[in-house]
Short mmCIF file of C-alpha atoms and ligand atoms in Angstrom, two decimals:
data_model
loop_
_atom_site.label_atom_id
_atom_site.label_comp_id
_atom_site.label_asym_id
_atom_site.label_seq_id
_atom_site.Cartn_x
_atom_site.Cartn_y
_atom_site.Cartn_z
CA MET A 1 0.00 0.00 0.00
CA LEU A 2 1.29 3.44 -0.87
CA ASP A 3 1.11 6.07 1.80
CA ILE A 4 0.31 9.06 -0.41
CA GLU A 5 0.37 11.56 2.46
CA LEU A 6 3.88 10.44 3.35
CA ILE A 7 4.91 10.74 -0.31
CA ARG A 8 3.34 14.20 -0.67
CA ASN A 9 5.20 15.47 2.36
CA GLN A 10 8.44 14.89 0.51
CA PHE A 11 7.47 17.48 -2.14
CA PRO A 12 7.99 20.99 -0.75
CA ALA A 13 6.45 22.63 -3.83
CA LEU A 14 3.14 20.88 -3.14
CA MET A 15 2.89 22.54 0.27
CA GLN A 16 2.37 26.05 -1.10
CA GLN A 17 -0.71 28.15 -1.59
CA VAL A 18 -1.56 29.47 -5.03
CA ASN A 19 -4.12 32.26 -5.30
CA ASP A 20 -4.83 31.79 -1.58
CA GLN A 21 -5.73 28.13 -2.06
CA ALA A 22 -3.74 24.98 -1.34
CA LEU A 23 -2.05 24.06 -4.60
CA ILE A 24 -3.51 21.13 -6.50
CA TYR A 25 -0.90 20.22 -9.07
CA LEU A 26 -2.36 18.36 -12.04
CA ASP A 27 0.26 19.11 -14.68
CA SER A 28 2.77 16.33 -14.12
CA ALA A 29 2.85 15.36 -17.79
CA ALA A 30 4.39 18.80 -18.45
CA THR A 31 6.85 18.43 -15.60
CA THR A 32 6.73 16.66 -12.25
CA GLN A 33 7.37 18.31 -8.91
CA LYS A 34 10.62 17.26 -7.23
CA PRO A 35 11.01 15.22 -4.05
CA GLN A 36 13.29 16.48 -1.30
CA ALA A 37 15.79 13.70 -2.08
CA VAL A 38 16.34 15.17 -5.56
CA ILE A 39 16.51 18.75 -4.28
CA ASP A 40 19.02 17.65 -1.62
CA SER A 41 21.23 15.93 -4.19
CA ILE A 42 21.51 19.19 -6.16
CA THR A 43 22.21 21.25 -3.03
CA HIS A 44 24.77 18.72 -1.87
CA TYR A 45 26.52 18.67 -5.24
CA TYR A 46 26.85 22.45 -5.45
CA SER A 47 27.73 22.91 -1.78
CA SER A 48 30.45 20.32 -1.57
CA GLN A 49 31.32 18.61 -4.83
CA ASN A 50 31.09 21.08 -7.69
CA ALA A 51 33.85 20.62 -10.27
CA ASN A 52 34.10 20.08 -13.98
CA VAL A 53 34.21 16.45 -15.09
CA HIS A 54 36.67 14.54 -17.22
CA ARG A 55 39.07 17.47 -17.01
CA GLY A 56 41.85 18.34 -14.61
CA SER A 57 43.45 16.21 -11.96
CA HIS A 58 42.39 17.55 -8.56
CA SER A 59 40.33 15.55 -6.10
CA LEU A 60 37.08 17.43 -6.61
CA THR A 61 37.06 16.81 -10.34
CA ALA A 62 37.91 13.15 -9.82
CA HIS A 63 35.03 12.81 -7.36
CA ALA A 64 32.58 14.69 -9.59
CA THR A 65 33.60 12.51 -12.54
CA THR A 66 32.98 9.34 -10.54
CA GLN A 67 29.52 10.54 -9.48
CA PHE A 68 28.69 11.64 -13.01
CA GLU A 69 29.67 8.28 -14.49
CA GLN A 70 27.87 6.39 -11.71
CA ALA A 71 24.74 8.28 -12.71
CA ARG A 72 25.23 7.04 -16.28
CA GLU A 73 25.60 3.47 -15.00
CA CYS A 74 22.44 3.91 -12.96
CA VAL A 75 20.46 4.99 -16.04
CA ALA A 76 21.95 2.13 -18.08
CA ASP A 77 20.79 -0.35 -15.41
CA TYR A 78 17.41 1.31 -15.06
CA ILE A 79 16.56 0.90 -18.76
CA GLY A 80 18.43 -2.35 -19.31
CA ALA A 81 21.07 -0.99 -21.69
CA GLN A 82 23.90 -3.35 -22.53
CA SER A 83 26.57 -0.81 -21.71
CA SER A 84 26.74 2.66 -20.19
CA LYS A 85 28.41 3.72 -23.46
CA GLU A 86 24.92 3.51 -24.92
CA ILE A 87 23.73 6.31 -22.62
CA ILE A 88 24.34 9.80 -23.99
CA TRP A 89 23.46 12.76 -21.78
CA THR A 90 21.37 15.42 -23.47
CA ARG A 91 19.34 18.38 -22.24
CA GLY A 92 16.16 16.39 -22.68
CA ALA A 93 14.08 14.31 -25.06
CA THR A 94 13.92 17.14 -27.59
CA GLU A 95 17.68 17.45 -27.85
CA ALA A 96 18.05 13.67 -28.04
CA LEU A 97 15.61 13.46 -30.97
CA ASN A 98 17.40 16.29 -32.76
CA LEU A 99 20.70 14.52 -32.19
CA ILE A 100 19.40 11.34 -33.84
CA ALA A 101 17.94 13.33 -36.72
CA GLN A 102 21.10 15.35 -37.34
CA THR A 103 23.56 12.47 -37.03
CA TYR A 104 22.04 9.08 -37.75
CA ALA A 105 19.29 10.28 -40.08
CA ARG A 106 21.21 13.02 -41.84
CA SER A 107 24.12 10.73 -42.63
CA THR A 108 22.00 7.80 -43.86
CA LEU A 109 18.83 9.16 -45.50
CA GLN A 110 18.64 9.46 -49.28
CA VAL A 111 16.23 11.18 -51.62
CA GLY A 112 12.85 9.42 -51.54
CA ASP A 113 13.44 7.61 -48.23
CA GLU A 114 10.57 7.76 -45.77
CA ILE A 115 10.26 8.45 -42.05
CA LEU A 116 6.99 7.18 -40.56
CA VAL A 117 5.72 9.28 -37.68
CA SER A 118 2.54 8.79 -35.67
CA GLU A 119 -0.07 11.53 -35.91
CA MET A 120 -0.27 11.73 -32.13
CA GLU A 121 3.35 12.79 -31.59
CA HIS A 122 4.67 15.75 -29.67
CA HIS A 123 6.28 18.35 -31.98
CA ALA A 124 9.66 17.20 -30.62
CA ASN A 125 9.12 13.94 -32.47
CA ILE A 126 7.87 15.54 -35.69
CA VAL A 127 9.84 18.70 -36.43
CA PRO A 128 13.39 17.22 -36.22
CA TRP A 129 12.28 14.68 -38.85
CA GLN A 130 10.84 17.40 -41.05
CA ILE A 131 14.10 19.35 -40.83
CA VAL A 132 16.24 16.36 -41.77
CA ALA A 133 13.80 15.37 -44.51
CA GLU A 134 14.24 18.83 -46.00
CA GLN A 135 18.03 18.48 -45.78
CA THR A 136 18.19 15.04 -47.37
CA GLY A 137 15.24 14.85 -49.77
CA ALA A 138 13.52 12.26 -47.60
CA LYS A 139 9.83 12.43 -46.75
CA VAL A 140 7.93 12.40 -43.44
CA VAL A 141 4.83 10.20 -43.69
CA LYS A 142 2.02 10.44 -41.14
CA VAL A 143 0.66 7.29 -39.52
CA PRO A 144 -2.93 8.22 -38.62
CA MET A 145 -4.81 7.40 -35.45
CA THR A 146 -8.00 5.36 -35.40
CA ALA A 147 -11.42 6.80 -34.56
CA ASN A 148 -10.76 5.66 -30.96
CA GLY A 149 -7.62 7.77 -30.78
CA GLU A 150 -5.24 4.83 -31.04
CA PHE A 151 -2.29 4.06 -33.29
CA ASP A 152 -3.66 2.70 -36.57
CA PHE A 153 -1.56 -0.43 -36.85
CA ASP A 154 -3.29 -1.71 -40.01
CA THR A 155 -2.60 1.50 -41.89
CA PHE A 156 0.93 1.50 -40.50
CA THR A 157 1.62 -1.90 -42.07
CA THR A 158 0.33 -0.66 -45.43
CA LEU A 159 2.61 2.39 -45.23
CA LEU A 160 5.71 0.30 -44.54
CA SER A 161 7.83 -0.31 -47.61
CA GLU A 162 11.45 -0.62 -48.65
CA LYS A 163 11.52 3.20 -48.62
CA THR A 164 10.82 3.24 -44.85
CA LYS A 165 14.10 3.94 -43.10
CA ILE A 166 12.96 5.32 -39.75
CA VAL A 167 9.82 4.87 -37.65
CA ALA A 168 9.40 7.37 -34.81
CA LEU A 169 6.72 7.13 -32.17
CA ALA A 170 6.02 7.82 -28.53
CA GLN A 171 5.61 4.96 -26.10
CA ILE A 172 2.84 6.97 -24.40
CA THR A 173 1.44 10.11 -26.00
CA ASN A 174 1.35 13.35 -24.06
CA VAL A 175 -2.17 14.59 -24.87
CA THR A 176 -4.37 11.54 -24.34
CA GLY A 177 -1.93 9.15 -22.66
CA CYS A 178 -2.36 6.62 -25.45
CA ARG A 179 -0.02 3.64 -25.05
CA GLN A 180 1.14 3.00 -28.62
CA PRO A 181 1.98 -0.59 -29.60
CA ILE A 182 5.72 -0.03 -29.71
CA GLU A 183 6.58 -3.74 -29.34
CA GLN A 184 4.63 -4.76 -32.45
CA VAL A 185 5.80 -1.67 -34.34
CA ILE A 186 9.42 -2.47 -33.54
CA GLU A 187 9.08 -6.07 -34.64
CA THR A 188 7.23 -5.24 -37.85
CA ALA A 189 9.41 -2.29 -38.78
CA HIS A 190 12.57 -4.31 -38.19
CA GLN A 191 11.30 -6.90 -40.65
CA HIS A 192 11.38 -4.09 -43.22
CA GLY A 193 14.88 -3.03 -42.18
CA ALA A 194 13.75 0.27 -40.61
CA VAL A 195 15.31 1.81 -37.51
CA ILE A 196 12.93 2.59 -34.63
CA VAL A 197 13.08 5.68 -32.48
CA VAL A 198 10.93 5.51 -29.35
CA ASP A 199 10.10 8.74 -27.57
CA GLY A 200 9.91 7.62 -23.96
CA ALA A 201 9.35 11.08 -22.46
CA GLN A 202 5.96 10.05 -21.03
CA GLY A 203 6.45 6.31 -21.21
CA ILE A 204 9.38 5.90 -18.85
CA VAL A 205 7.43 7.67 -16.12
CA HIS A 206 4.69 5.04 -16.09
CA GLU A 207 6.33 1.79 -17.16
CA SER A 208 9.58 0.04 -16.53
CA VAL A 209 11.51 -0.46 -19.76
CA ASN A 210 14.20 -2.87 -20.77
CA MET A 211 16.13 -2.13 -23.92
CA GLN A 212 17.12 -5.77 -24.41
CA GLN A 213 13.50 -6.90 -24.44
CA LEU A 214 12.16 -3.88 -26.29
CA ASN A 215 14.83 -3.95 -29.00
CA ALA A 216 14.30 -0.28 -29.91
CA ASP A 217 17.21 1.19 -31.82
CA PHE A 218 16.93 4.53 -30.04
CA TYR A 219 15.02 5.51 -26.91
CA VAL A 220 14.91 9.03 -25.47
CA PHE A 221 13.55 10.70 -22.37
CA SER A 222 13.77 13.81 -20.18
CA GLY A 223 14.70 13.80 -16.51
CA HIS A 224 12.22 16.50 -15.52
CA LYS A 225 9.15 14.34 -16.17
CA LEU A 226 10.68 11.59 -14.00
CA TYR A 227 10.89 13.70 -10.81
CA ALA A 228 14.43 14.87 -11.71
CA PRO A 229 15.44 18.42 -12.69
CA ALA A 230 15.05 20.05 -16.10
CA GLY A 231 18.09 20.27 -18.35
CA ILE A 232 19.11 16.62 -18.18
CA GLY A 233 17.89 13.94 -20.55
CA VAL A 234 18.96 10.70 -22.10
CA LEU A 235 19.57 9.32 -25.52
CA TYR A 236 19.89 5.55 -25.54
CA GLY A 237 21.17 4.07 -28.80
CA LYS A 238 22.37 0.63 -29.74
CA LEU A 239 26.14 0.64 -29.54
CA ALA A 240 26.76 -0.26 -33.18
CA LEU A 241 24.50 2.56 -34.38
CA LEU A 242 26.06 5.14 -32.06
CA GLU A 243 29.53 4.08 -33.09
CA ALA A 244 28.74 4.46 -36.77
CA MET A 245 27.09 7.88 -36.36
CA PRO A 246 29.07 11.06 -37.00
CA PRO A 247 29.35 13.53 -34.11
CA TRP A 248 26.90 16.41 -33.85
CA HIS A 249 28.08 19.35 -31.75
CA GLY A 250 31.79 20.07 -31.83
CA GLY A 251 33.81 21.27 -28.85
CA GLY A 252 35.61 20.11 -25.77
CA LYS A 253 35.44 16.52 -24.52
CA MET A 254 34.07 15.09 -27.78
CA VAL A 255 37.53 15.07 -29.34
CA SER A 256 40.52 12.82 -29.06
CA LYS A 257 43.06 15.07 -30.84
CA VAL A 258 42.51 18.45 -32.44
CA SER A 259 44.85 20.02 -34.94
CA PHE A 260 44.30 22.42 -37.80
CA GLU A 261 45.10 19.59 -40.16
CA GLY A 262 42.25 17.49 -38.78
CA THR A 263 40.50 16.28 -35.65
CA THR A 264 39.78 12.85 -34.29
CA PHE A 265 36.83 12.18 -32.04
CA SER A 266 36.38 10.63 -28.61
CA GLU A 267 35.03 7.18 -28.01
CA LEU A 268 31.44 6.78 -26.87
CA PRO A 269 29.74 8.33 -25.02
CA GLY A 270 32.01 11.41 -25.10
CA LYS A 271 31.72 11.73 -28.88
CA PHE A 272 28.20 13.14 -28.46
CA GLU A 273 28.83 15.20 -25.33
CA ALA A 274 30.59 18.38 -26.43
CA GLY A 275 31.13 21.01 -23.75
CA THR A 276 30.63 21.04 -20.01
CA PRO A 277 27.72 18.76 -19.18
CA ASN A 278 24.95 19.13 -16.62
CA VAL A 279 26.77 17.22 -13.89
CA ALA A 280 24.35 18.15 -11.10
CA GLY A 281 21.43 17.19 -13.35
CA ALA A 282 22.87 13.75 -14.07
CA ILE A 283 23.52 13.13 -10.37
CA ALA A 284 20.01 14.34 -9.51
CA LEU A 285 18.52 12.04 -12.15
CA LYS A 286 20.22 9.15 -10.37
CA ALA A 287 18.75 10.41 -7.09
CA ALA A 288 15.28 10.52 -8.68
CA ILE A 289 15.61 6.98 -10.02
CA ASN A 290 16.80 5.71 -6.62
CA TRP A 291 13.95 7.54 -4.93
CA LEU A 292 11.35 6.07 -7.32
CA GLN A 293 12.72 2.57 -6.93
CA GLN A 294 11.59 2.42 -3.30
CA PHE A 295 7.97 2.22 -4.52
CA ASP A 296 6.16 -0.68 -6.12
CA GLN A 297 5.64 0.70 -9.62
CA ARG A 298 2.47 -1.31 -10.15
CA ALA A 299 0.97 0.18 -7.00
CA VAL A 300 1.95 3.67 -8.18
CA GLU A 301 0.31 3.13 -11.55
CA GLN A 302 -2.82 1.61 -10.02
CA HIS A 303 -3.13 4.68 -7.83
CA ILE A 304 -2.72 7.02 -10.81
CA HIS A 305 -5.15 5.02 -12.99
CA HIS A 306 -7.71 5.08 -10.20
CA LEU A 307 -7.52 8.88 -10.00
CA GLN A 308 -7.76 9.18 -13.78
CA GLN A 309 -10.77 6.83 -13.95
CA LYS A 310 -12.52 8.67 -11.12
CA THR A 311 -11.95 11.97 -12.94
CA TYR A 312 -13.23 10.54 -16.19
CA ASN A 313 -16.39 9.17 -14.57
CA ALA A 314 -17.13 12.54 -13.01
CA LEU A 315 -16.37 14.54 -16.17
CA SER A 316 -18.60 12.24 -18.21
CA ASN A 317 -21.53 13.38 -16.07
CA ILE A 318 -20.96 17.07 -16.75
CA GLU A 319 -23.01 18.29 -19.66
CA ASP A 320 -21.08 20.28 -22.30
CA ILE A 321 -17.76 18.63 -21.43
CA GLN A 322 -16.31 16.29 -23.98
CA VAL A 323 -13.34 14.08 -23.19
CA LEU A 324 -11.19 13.54 -26.29
CA GLY A 325 -9.49 10.24 -27.09
CA TYR A 326 -10.10 8.78 -23.63
CA GLN A 327 -7.68 6.01 -22.72
CA ALA A 328 -8.30 3.62 -19.86
CA ASN A 329 -5.35 2.95 -17.54
CA ALA A 330 -3.64 6.20 -18.40
CA SER A 331 -2.34 9.12 -16.38
CA VAL A 332 -3.92 11.98 -18.35
CA ILE A 333 -7.33 13.18 -19.45
CA THR A 334 -7.96 15.75 -22.12
CA PHE A 335 -11.22 17.60 -22.55
CA VAL A 336 -12.96 20.50 -24.24
CA MET A 337 -16.12 22.36 -23.35
CA ASP A 338 -18.67 23.38 -25.95
CA GLY A 339 -18.38 27.05 -26.83
CA VAL A 340 -15.74 27.82 -24.20
CA HIS A 341 -12.06 28.51 -24.76
CA HIS A 342 -9.78 25.99 -23.04
CA GLN A 343 -7.71 28.83 -21.60
CA ASP A 344 -10.73 30.31 -19.82
CA ILE A 345 -11.34 27.02 -18.02
CA ALA A 346 -7.68 26.74 -17.00
CA THR A 347 -7.70 30.33 -15.73
CA LEU A 348 -10.77 29.72 -13.59
CA LEU A 349 -9.17 26.57 -12.19
CA ASP A 350 -5.94 28.43 -11.51
CA GLN A 351 -7.89 31.00 -9.51
CA GLN A 352 -8.95 28.06 -7.33
CA GLY A 353 -5.34 26.90 -6.90
CA ILE A 354 -5.57 24.12 -9.48
CA ALA A 355 -2.77 23.80 -12.03
CA VAL A 356 -3.78 22.14 -15.31
CA ARG A 357 -2.47 22.60 -18.81
CA ALA A 358 -4.45 24.39 -21.52
CA GLY A 359 -3.35 24.71 -25.12
CA HIS A 360 -2.27 22.58 -28.04
CA HIS A 361 0.23 20.60 -25.91
CA CYS A 362 2.86 20.83 -28.68
CA ALA A 363 0.72 18.51 -30.78
CA HIS A 364 -0.84 20.58 -33.59
CA PRO A 365 -1.43 17.56 -35.87
CA LEU A 366 -3.37 15.79 -33.12
CA MET A 367 -5.41 18.95 -32.43
CA ASP A 368 -6.20 19.12 -36.17
CA ALA A 369 -7.25 15.46 -36.12
CA PHE A 370 -9.58 16.18 -33.19
CA GLY A 371 -10.79 19.33 -34.97
CA VAL A 372 -9.97 21.63 -32.04
CA LYS A 373 -7.55 24.47 -31.41
CA GLY A 374 -6.66 23.29 -27.95
CA THR A 375 -7.83 21.36 -24.93
CA VAL A 376 -7.56 21.26 -21.16
CA ARG A 377 -5.30 18.47 -19.96
CA ILE A 378 -5.32 17.02 -16.46
CA SER A 379 -2.31 14.85 -15.66
CA PHE A 380 -1.51 12.96 -12.48
CA GLY A 381 1.63 12.19 -10.54
CA LEU A 382 2.12 9.73 -7.70
CA TYR A 383 1.50 12.52 -5.17
CA ASN A 384 -2.08 13.30 -6.20
CA THR A 385 -5.02 12.29 -4.03
CA GLU A 386 -8.70 11.40 -4.31
CA GLU A 387 -9.54 14.51 -2.36
CA GLU A 388 -7.79 16.59 -5.01
CA VAL A 389 -9.93 14.93 -7.68
CA ASP A 390 -13.09 15.83 -5.71
CA LEU A 391 -11.91 19.44 -5.44
CA LEU A 392 -11.02 19.50 -9.13
CA ILE A 393 -14.46 18.27 -10.16
CA ALA A 394 -16.17 20.79 -7.88
CA ALA A 395 -13.98 23.53 -9.39
CA ILE A 396 -14.79 22.43 -12.95
CA GLU A 397 -18.51 22.40 -12.14
CA LYS A 398 -18.17 25.90 -10.74
CA ALA A 399 -16.29 27.01 -13.87
CA VAL A 400 -18.95 25.46 -16.12
CA ASP A 401 -21.65 27.40 -14.24
CA MET A 402 -19.75 30.64 -14.65
CA LEU A 403 -18.91 30.25 -18.34
C1 LIG B 501 5.78 12.72 -25.55
C2 LIG B 501 6.76 13.85 -25.40
N1 LIG B 501 7.84 13.88 -26.19
C3 LIG B 501 8.76 14.84 -26.09
C4 LIG B 501 8.62 15.86 -25.19
C5 LIG B 501 9.66 16.92 -25.11
O1 LIG B 501 10.30 16.86 -23.88
P1 LIG B 501 11.34 18.00 -23.44
O2 LIG B 501 10.63 19.31 -23.64
O3 LIG B 501 11.61 17.69 -22.01
O4 LIG B 501 12.53 17.85 -24.30
C6 LIG B 501 7.49 15.89 -24.36
C7 LIG B 501 7.27 17.00 -23.41
O5 LIG B 501 6.17 17.30 -23.05
C8 LIG B 501 6.55 14.84 -24.46
O6 LIG B 501 5.48 14.81 -23.66
#
């Protein structure tokens, strides 16, 4: 059994008042709040360990380097990578996807090649492919969703061809929380020789992943959605692919020898980590993973699904509110209200201390498919409670009456 009160007490940000009301934070899909253990790891790093890594010879730098590399090992273990060389630090999922596009894709795509991308993706998993398609003469092809708001696997199989070189899709989408069938997509796409990029930004928060079982070629995520700070993220890539890829950013640490006649590059993972990295972020990501590992993940997810289901049941009884693309066993709910702008609802909720997300959620193509400009999204973290759901529903009913 999870003791949610005990968990909540570890999140200082949840203890504040917003607009004279106790904060109800329902925007965890955008970013999670941080537990004290993560905040402490950052404070500890900057108060007693701070040094640059992989440079210099003094004790502080040696210690910081050890911590930094232990964090990489921790992530490698957490996602079942074969080697920590397969873990490249990035600023987040967005940077990781751009890295793949500008190295792997840019150096391999040819005119007429195709990149299949699900219609439900975040812009971070669409735009980098459009940019590299423009650079190489390749084409981005949309894989539509079904009428139920799910990945259209049948259409996907008809779109696959010898031209398909990359398939990019999110494990769990950010607007509706749809779990896309990445296992089947990976297996089928591999049969056609395509490389699979899984955007795990939402997925890793709600499922344990194992790269050996999943067999994705690339997997990316951001620390800040996993209770760690912003500015640290991960690109996992299969070793052989990463080794064959050209470097992206040039600078310190990613080189072996620089001369004006020519430069040779570092081994993995340094080859893709130019410049001073976010050492504190990496260490804090390890702290977040360690912190999360004390909980039974199934219990956490059951708790979140229960809150989501309760919210859905209540919203379904409110006239004028329409839930879009509802997914059972998810951590988010997205809705619109007839004749009312999504931002107005979010503003009224904010006045009652409730933080939700209103807008297009960086998913214009999905908004177009739903035929809306934007929605209100409610998303849960492990710290949310049933009482918060009751207050949310009362606040939405009040907003509906006012609008
Ligand atoms: C599914 C998905 N992919 C990618 C991203 C981009 O993540 P970041 O902004 O942390 O790079 C997000 C952020 O909301 C997301 O939800």
